Amino acid sequence: MAFELQLQPPGPAVLAIAKKELRETEENVKTGLAKLKELLAADKQLHFKTDDDFLLIFLRPCKFFAESAYSLMKRIADFKLNNASLLDNLLPQDEKTALLDYNVVNVLKGRDHKGRRVLLVNVGKTWDPSCVNADQIFRIFYLIHELAMLEPETQICGTVVLMDFDGLAMKQAMGFTPSFSMRLLTFIQDAMPLRLKEVHIVKQPFLFNMVWQMFKPFVKDKLKKRMFFHGNKMASLHSYIAPSHLPKNYGGDLPEIDYTGSEWYPNLLKYEDKIKEWNSYGYSKNQAGGTENGDSI
């Protein structure tokens, strides 16, 4: 099946999750939207559109507390400013070769048993850092998150990351840099408008410890509690993601993965107008109000 974004309104089961986990009631939605619009109207430096569906992207992960959603939007603007050299005017065609020819970043076509999107990152033997460097992996992450956050069900149920380190060798270990580690973790912990529910590390060899030491200093307690290290014990992974929703590659009941991240590329092109729109958001060009140290992150 071809990959398609799911943009339809959430059904009753998903809305029940939203009510239970995100405080999403008619009254909280109304109050949250009104307050967030007030905060944005009073901020002359911050530029985001303010229609209801768009603002839900920020209110949902913040459980409809408008001040928290506003802070998230400011952190996003800061992050875009601090990483302008990588993110300014980023479009799908900028990473076309990396997406079409190298199977580093992929998305499982089906959701997991909790309705969550599953991002698969192949950073073991599959990854050749001389062809796709760490900065490019981050740019692909960033492009994919711009589509994922358009899906109401993903906004509510969240995302899971599966990092496959099978066959990790020194070539790949050296491909990770401290700047990449800090940038990625700053993004997912502070500047990503999606609920990251779990990160699963699988098939990691002993050499992984060297990579982990690079990431570990930047991992905050909240994320640390959501990171799980399984090695080759797929039964351990199955205690978090049901095998009925995993491919055979990970001991699951579904067929082996026969697709790559290249199947995301047509969708990135299809929604390129949304990506261009996102590129325009943040601090007003003549009033950039973030940190002043350029691309320090």
mmCIF file of C-alpha atoms in Angstrom, residues 20 25 40 42 47 73 89 97 104 109 129 131 149 167 169 175 188 204 219 225 240 247 263 266 275 283:
data_model
loop_
_atom_site.group_PDB
_atom_site.id
_atom_site.type_symbol
_atom_site.label_atom_id
_atom_site.label_comp_id
_atom_site.label_asym_id
_atom_site.label_seq_id
_atom_site.Cartn_x
_atom_site.Cartn_y
_atom_site.Cartn_z
ATOM 1 C CA LYS A 20 -8.232 11.293 29.117
ATOM 2 C CA THR A 25 -12.874 18.835 26.234
ATOM 3 C CA LEU A 40 0.224 35.512 20.003
ATOM 4 C CA ALA A 42 0.378 40.517 21.945
ATOM 5 C CA HIS A 47 4.984 34.910 13.496
ATOM 6 C CA MET A 73 6.041 28.034 19.912
ATOM 7 C CA ASN A 89 14.031 27.248 3.393
ATOM 8 C CA THR A 97 18.966 11.709 -2.950
ATOM 9 C CA VAL A 104 18.355 5.477 6.740
ATOM 10 C CA LYS A 109 3.111 2.256 7.245
ATOM 11 C CA PRO A 129 27.924 8.430 6.719
ATOM 12 C CA CYS A 131 26.811 9.320 1.597
ATOM 13 C CA MET A 149 2.218 16.927 12.959
ATOM 14 C CA GLY A 167 25.902 -3.991 12.447
ATOM 15 C CA ALA A 169 30.797 -0.302 13.151
ATOM 16 C CA GLY A 175 29.485 9.614 11.898
ATOM 17 C CA ILE A 188 12.947 16.405 20.390
ATOM 18 C CA GLN A 204 22.903 -2.504 19.415
ATOM 19 C CA VAL A 219 19.185 13.547 27.785
ATOM 20 C CA LYS A 225 12.402 7.472 31.424
ATOM 21 C CA TYR A 240 6.027 -1.914 24.633
ATOM 22 C CA PRO A 247 7.214 -6.474 11.069
ATOM 23 C CA GLU A 263 7.885 6.195 -0.215
ATOM 24 C CA PRO A 266 5.898 11.795 -2.887
ATOM 25 C CA ILE A 275 6.470 22.834 4.375
ATOM 26 C CA TYR A 283 10.560 35.150 14.609
#
